[in-house]
Structures are given as C-alpha cells and as structure tokens.
Short mmCIF file of C-alpha atoms in Angstrom, two decimals:
data_model
loop_
_atom_site.label_atom_id
_atom_site.label_comp_id
_atom_site.label_asym_id
_atom_site.label_seq_id
_atom_site.Cartn_x
_atom_site.Cartn_y
_atom_site.Cartn_z
CA UNK A 21 41.45 11.83 1.45
CA UNK A 22 40.74 8.28 0.34
CA UNK A 23 38.40 8.72 -2.67
CA UNK A 24 36.59 5.49 -1.80
CA UNK A 25 35.22 7.25 1.29
CA UNK A 26 33.69 10.08 -0.77
CA UNK A 27 30.46 10.37 -2.69
CA UNK A 28 31.37 10.03 -6.38
CA UNK A 29 28.96 12.82 -7.33
CA UNK A 30 29.30 15.55 -4.69
CA UNK A 31 32.72 14.58 -3.23
CA UNK A 32 31.41 14.83 0.33
CA UNK A 33 31.99 12.06 2.88
CA UNK A 34 29.94 8.94 2.21
CA UNK A 35 28.28 7.18 5.18
CA UNK A 36 30.47 4.48 6.70
CA UNK A 37 27.51 2.16 6.99
CA UNK A 38 25.14 3.03 4.13
CA UNK A 39 21.72 1.43 4.02
CA UNK A 40 20.89 -1.27 1.51
CA UNK A 41 18.75 1.29 -0.28
CA UNK A 42 21.64 3.76 -0.67
CA UNK A 43 23.99 0.98 -1.80
CA UNK A 44 21.53 -0.03 -4.49
CA UNK A 45 21.16 3.58 -5.61
CA UNK A 46 24.95 3.92 -5.77
CA UNK A 47 25.12 0.81 -7.93
CA UNK A 48 22.60 2.34 -10.33
CA UNK A 49 24.56 5.62 -10.39
CA UNK A 50 27.71 3.77 -11.39
CA UNK A 51 25.87 2.05 -14.23
CA UNK A 52 24.42 5.24 -15.71
CA UNK A 53 27.13 7.85 -15.07
CA UNK A 54 30.36 8.85 -16.78
CA UNK A 55 33.81 8.89 -15.23
CA UNK A 56 34.76 12.40 -14.11
CA UNK A 57 38.03 12.38 -12.11
CA UNK A 58 38.55 15.58 -10.13
CA UNK A 59 41.50 16.86 -8.09
CA UNK A 60 39.55 16.31 -4.88
CA UNK A 61 38.11 12.95 -5.98
CA UNK A 62 39.86 10.72 -8.49
CA UNK A 63 36.84 8.39 -8.46
CA UNK A 64 34.36 11.14 -9.32
CA UNK A 65 31.39 10.47 -11.58
CA UNK A 66 29.22 12.75 -13.73
CA UNK A 67 25.45 12.50 -13.97
CA UNK A 68 22.81 15.05 -15.11
CA UNK A 69 21.18 16.96 -12.25
CA UNK A 70 17.72 15.44 -12.61
CA UNK A 71 19.11 11.91 -12.64
CA UNK A 72 21.32 12.46 -9.63
CA UNK A 73 18.71 14.24 -7.47
CA UNK A 74 17.17 11.13 -5.79
CA UNK A 75 20.60 9.72 -4.96
CA UNK A 76 21.87 13.03 -3.60
CA UNK A 77 18.76 13.44 -1.44
CA UNK A 78 19.18 9.95 0.01
CA UNK A 79 22.90 10.53 0.59
CA UNK A 80 22.22 13.77 2.43
CA UNK A 81 19.49 12.12 4.51
CA UNK A 82 21.75 9.27 5.61
CA UNK A 83 24.68 11.59 6.24
CA UNK A 84 22.72 14.08 8.34
CA UNK A 85 19.68 12.33 9.80
CA UNK A 86 20.77 8.78 10.60
CA UNK A 87 23.41 9.93 13.11
CA UNK A 88 20.69 11.96 14.84
CA UNK A 89 18.42 8.91 14.82
CA UNK A 90 21.12 6.74 16.36
CA UNK A 91 21.71 9.34 19.06
CA UNK A 92 17.98 9.30 19.89
CA UNK A 93 17.89 5.47 19.78
CA UNK A 94 15.45 5.43 16.87
CA UNK A 95 15.47 2.36 14.67
CA UNK A 96 17.89 2.34 11.74
CA UNK A 97 16.89 -1.20 10.80
CA UNK A 98 13.57 -2.96 11.34
CA UNK A 99 12.67 -6.63 11.43
CA UNK A 100 9.18 -6.89 9.97
CA UNK A 101 8.62 -10.41 11.29
CA UNK A 102 9.61 -9.30 14.77
CA UNK A 103 7.12 -6.42 14.58
CA UNK A 104 4.37 -8.94 13.84
CA UNK A 105 5.35 -11.09 16.81
CA UNK A 106 5.57 -8.15 19.20
CA UNK A 107 2.25 -6.68 18.16
CA UNK A 108 0.49 -9.89 19.15
CA UNK A 109 1.66 -9.34 22.74
CA UNK A 110 -0.34 -6.09 22.86
CA UNK A 111 -3.63 -7.65 21.78
CA UNK A 112 -5.27 -7.08 25.18
CA UNK A 113 -4.74 -3.34 24.74
CA UNK A 114 -6.18 -3.36 21.23
CA UNK A 115 -9.19 -5.40 22.33
CA UNK A 116 -9.85 -2.93 25.15
CA UNK A 117 -9.98 -0.04 22.69
CA UNK A 118 -12.51 -1.96 20.63
CA UNK A 119 -14.71 -3.28 23.43
CA UNK A 120 -14.33 -1.00 26.48
CA UNK A 121 -16.70 1.80 25.50
CA UNK A 122 -17.95 2.58 29.02
CA UNK A 123 -17.51 6.08 30.49
CA UNK A 124 -13.93 6.31 31.68
CA UNK A 125 -13.06 3.18 29.72
CA UNK A 126 -10.09 2.50 27.48
CA UNK A 127 -11.61 4.06 24.39
CA UNK A 128 -12.80 7.25 26.07
CA UNK A 129 -9.36 7.73 27.63
CA UNK A 130 -7.53 7.16 24.35
CA UNK A 131 -5.72 10.20 22.95
CA UNK A 132 -6.13 8.85 19.45
CA UNK A 133 -9.86 8.22 19.83
CA UNK A 134 -10.27 11.79 21.08
CA UNK A 135 -8.35 13.16 18.09
CA UNK A 136 -10.39 11.05 15.69
CA UNK A 137 -13.65 12.22 17.27
CA UNK A 138 -12.56 15.84 16.95
CA UNK A 139 -11.78 15.29 13.29
CA UNK A 140 -15.04 13.44 12.71
CA UNK A 141 -16.99 16.24 14.36
CA UNK A 142 -15.50 18.64 11.83
CA UNK A 143 -16.66 16.22 9.11
CA UNK A 144 -13.17 15.96 7.63
CA UNK A 145 -13.09 12.20 7.85
CA UNK A 146 -16.30 11.94 5.88
CA UNK A 147 -15.64 14.69 3.36
CA UNK A 148 -12.07 13.74 2.45
CA UNK A 149 -12.37 10.00 2.86
CA UNK A 150 -9.83 7.65 4.39
CA UNK A 151 -7.21 8.12 1.67
CA UNK A 152 -7.14 11.89 2.06
CA UNK A 153 -6.86 11.75 5.81
CA UNK A 154 -4.02 9.22 5.80
CA UNK A 155 -1.84 12.00 4.42
CA UNK A 156 -3.03 14.74 6.76
CA UNK A 157 -4.22 13.27 10.04
CA UNK A 158 -1.15 13.17 12.24
CA UNK A 159 -2.32 10.29 14.42
CA UNK A 160 -2.11 8.00 11.40
CA UNK A 161 1.69 8.00 11.70
CA UNK A 162 3.81 5.25 13.22
CA UNK A 163 6.99 7.13 14.03
CA UNK A 164 10.36 5.73 13.07
CA UNK A 165 8.80 2.48 11.83
CA UNK A 166 7.88 4.34 8.65
CA UNK A 167 5.80 3.19 5.73
CA UNK A 168 7.07 -0.38 5.93
CA UNK A 169 6.11 -0.57 9.58
CA UNK A 170 2.72 0.94 8.81
CA UNK A 171 1.99 -1.82 6.32
CA UNK A 172 2.87 -4.54 8.81
CA UNK A 173 0.92 -2.92 11.66
CA UNK A 174 -2.16 -2.58 9.48
CA UNK A 175 -1.92 -6.21 8.35
CA UNK A 176 -1.51 -7.56 11.88
CA UNK A 177 -4.30 -5.46 13.35
CA UNK A 178 -6.72 -6.68 10.71
CA UNK A 179 -5.74 -10.25 11.52
CA UNK A 180 -5.83 -10.24 15.32
CA UNK A 181 -8.50 -7.67 16.22
CA UNK A 182 -12.19 -8.45 15.79
CA UNK A 183 -14.30 -5.30 15.43
CA UNK A 184 -18.08 -5.80 15.76
CA UNK A 185 -20.03 -4.12 12.99
CA UNK A 186 -21.07 -0.58 13.91
CA UNK A 187 -19.08 -0.58 17.16
CA UNK A 188 -16.75 2.21 16.06
CA UNK A 189 -19.36 4.76 14.96
CA UNK A 190 -19.01 7.48 13.78
CA UNK A 191 -15.78 6.03 12.39
CA UNK A 192 -15.76 3.23 9.88
CA UNK A 193 -13.81 0.11 10.75
CA UNK A 194 -11.03 1.23 8.38
CA UNK A 195 -10.83 4.65 10.01
CA UNK A 196 -10.78 3.15 13.50
CA UNK A 197 -7.85 0.92 12.56
CA UNK A 198 -5.98 3.74 10.82
CA UNK A 199 -6.51 6.55 13.31
CA UNK A 200 -6.91 4.78 16.65
CA UNK A 201 -5.40 1.29 16.65
CA UNK A 202 -2.45 1.99 14.35
CA UNK A 203 -0.91 4.86 16.34
CA UNK A 204 -1.69 2.94 19.53
CA UNK A 205 0.30 0.01 18.17
CA UNK A 206 3.19 2.31 17.27
CA UNK A 207 3.23 3.83 20.75
CA UNK A 208 3.27 0.36 22.32
CA UNK A 209 6.25 -0.63 20.18
CA UNK A 210 8.16 2.61 20.74
CA UNK A 211 7.56 2.58 24.49
CA UNK A 212 8.97 -0.94 24.66
CA UNK A 213 11.93 -0.05 22.40
CA UNK A 214 13.00 2.93 24.47
CA UNK A 215 11.74 1.77 27.87
CA UNK A 216 9.86 5.07 28.03
CA UNK A 217 6.55 6.16 29.48
CA UNK A 218 3.51 6.61 27.29
CA UNK A 219 3.74 10.40 26.96
CA UNK A 220 7.36 10.21 25.83
CA UNK A 221 6.51 7.43 23.37
CA UNK A 222 3.71 9.52 21.84
CA UNK A 223 6.08 12.47 21.48
CA UNK A 224 8.72 10.25 19.89
CA UNK A 225 6.17 8.86 17.45
CA UNK A 226 5.33 12.33 16.19
CA UNK A 227 8.93 13.58 16.20
CA UNK A 228 10.30 10.59 14.29
CA UNK A 229 7.59 10.12 11.67
CA UNK A 230 9.29 12.11 8.90
CA UNK A 231 12.52 10.22 9.53
CA UNK A 232 10.69 6.87 9.52
CA UNK A 233 8.95 7.48 6.23
CA UNK A 234 12.24 8.41 4.58
CA UNK A 235 14.21 5.59 6.18
CA UNK A 236 11.68 2.83 5.54
CA UNK A 237 9.61 3.67 2.44
CA UNK A 238 7.31 1.04 0.99
CA UNK A 239 9.35 0.64 -2.18
CA UNK A 240 12.29 -0.89 -0.31
#
C-alpha cells in the first residue's frame, strides 16, 4: 500500500479529497509529531493520544460520513455568498410568515411556528432563554448547511426582513428569527438543492443537521 494514501497516525486509508479543515489539521500534526515508521506505514507519525484525538475524530468523520453525504446529495462544500443571494429570492415567503397572521394564513400553517408555540406554552423559551434553546430546540437547525450556514442565514434574515415590534408575541423578535424564519430558510434552500417537496426537505434538514455542524463549524 502506498503510505502516502494512509493516515500517518492510525494507518487507515486517508480520504482522497480531504477538506481544507482536515488538510490544515494534518499540517499541524506533522509539525508537532515525531517520525514513527511502521511495517504497515513507512510514513507513520507518533503523537500523544490527547493531542491526536481531534485529528482522528475529523479523519473518521470524513472517511465515514462524507461518502454518505455525497450519496444523499448533501452539500460537502458551501458558498456563503451564494447562500446570501439565494435567500433573497425567498423574501416573499419570509414576509408572509411575519405579516400573514390571519386564520389559515402562512404563520398559522407553519410547522416551525407551531413548534415554537408549543415550546412557548411550556414556558421553556422564557425560562431557558434564547441561548439555551438554540442548543435544544430542534427547529433551530439548518441541516447540512451547518454552523457556518446558520450564521449567514441569521445575518441575511436580519437584513432583509422587517419585523414590526410586538408582532411575534409571545416570541421575541430574536426567537422568531431563530425558531421560525431560520429553519424555514433552510428548508427553502434544501428543497431547491434537491428538487424535493417540502416534507422531504424538512426531513432532510433534521437528518443532516449533525453532519452539517461537523462539516461546517464556525471556526473554519
């Protein structure tokens, strides 16, 4: 086996097309490790377990999960500028969720509004605060767009959507953006990506959220 195709730490196959993040981590490993040639890998390196753990976790993720993501047509790269541009094309939908409060209107029919209302009724939004709920309220996820996508979606929504004061009660404006508009934006993007119906896009958003947060963390 060509040792250049193996991980220098665990000797298992290295991804053919590693992400920029994994490449940078490999560079750091090479700077801090010691040469440790082995019969199965002449280019082996040695690094203490605690130091190697983040790299090994990322290697395993890219080896095992990215092929699954490609098979499902989930994003393995994202263009943040393109996300901004595309979100602007969905402004009519976002405005309807803000302004159409009539019985049977866009807001009442929204899955994410219903989930937020259920959570608000149980007082969890108020008792835990926005920060606590961002980690626990599933509708705050954006699927395979991950943490980087979440940041862009939040920024664009705050720029293009005007929310009249008090119009989102019992949610605050921040909560309405996080728990209603943000997942709605993700579903719009995913539906367009995969040419899928809304129900399938919602399911994909939930199914791919763990992958997205690992693939596109905010520290990239």
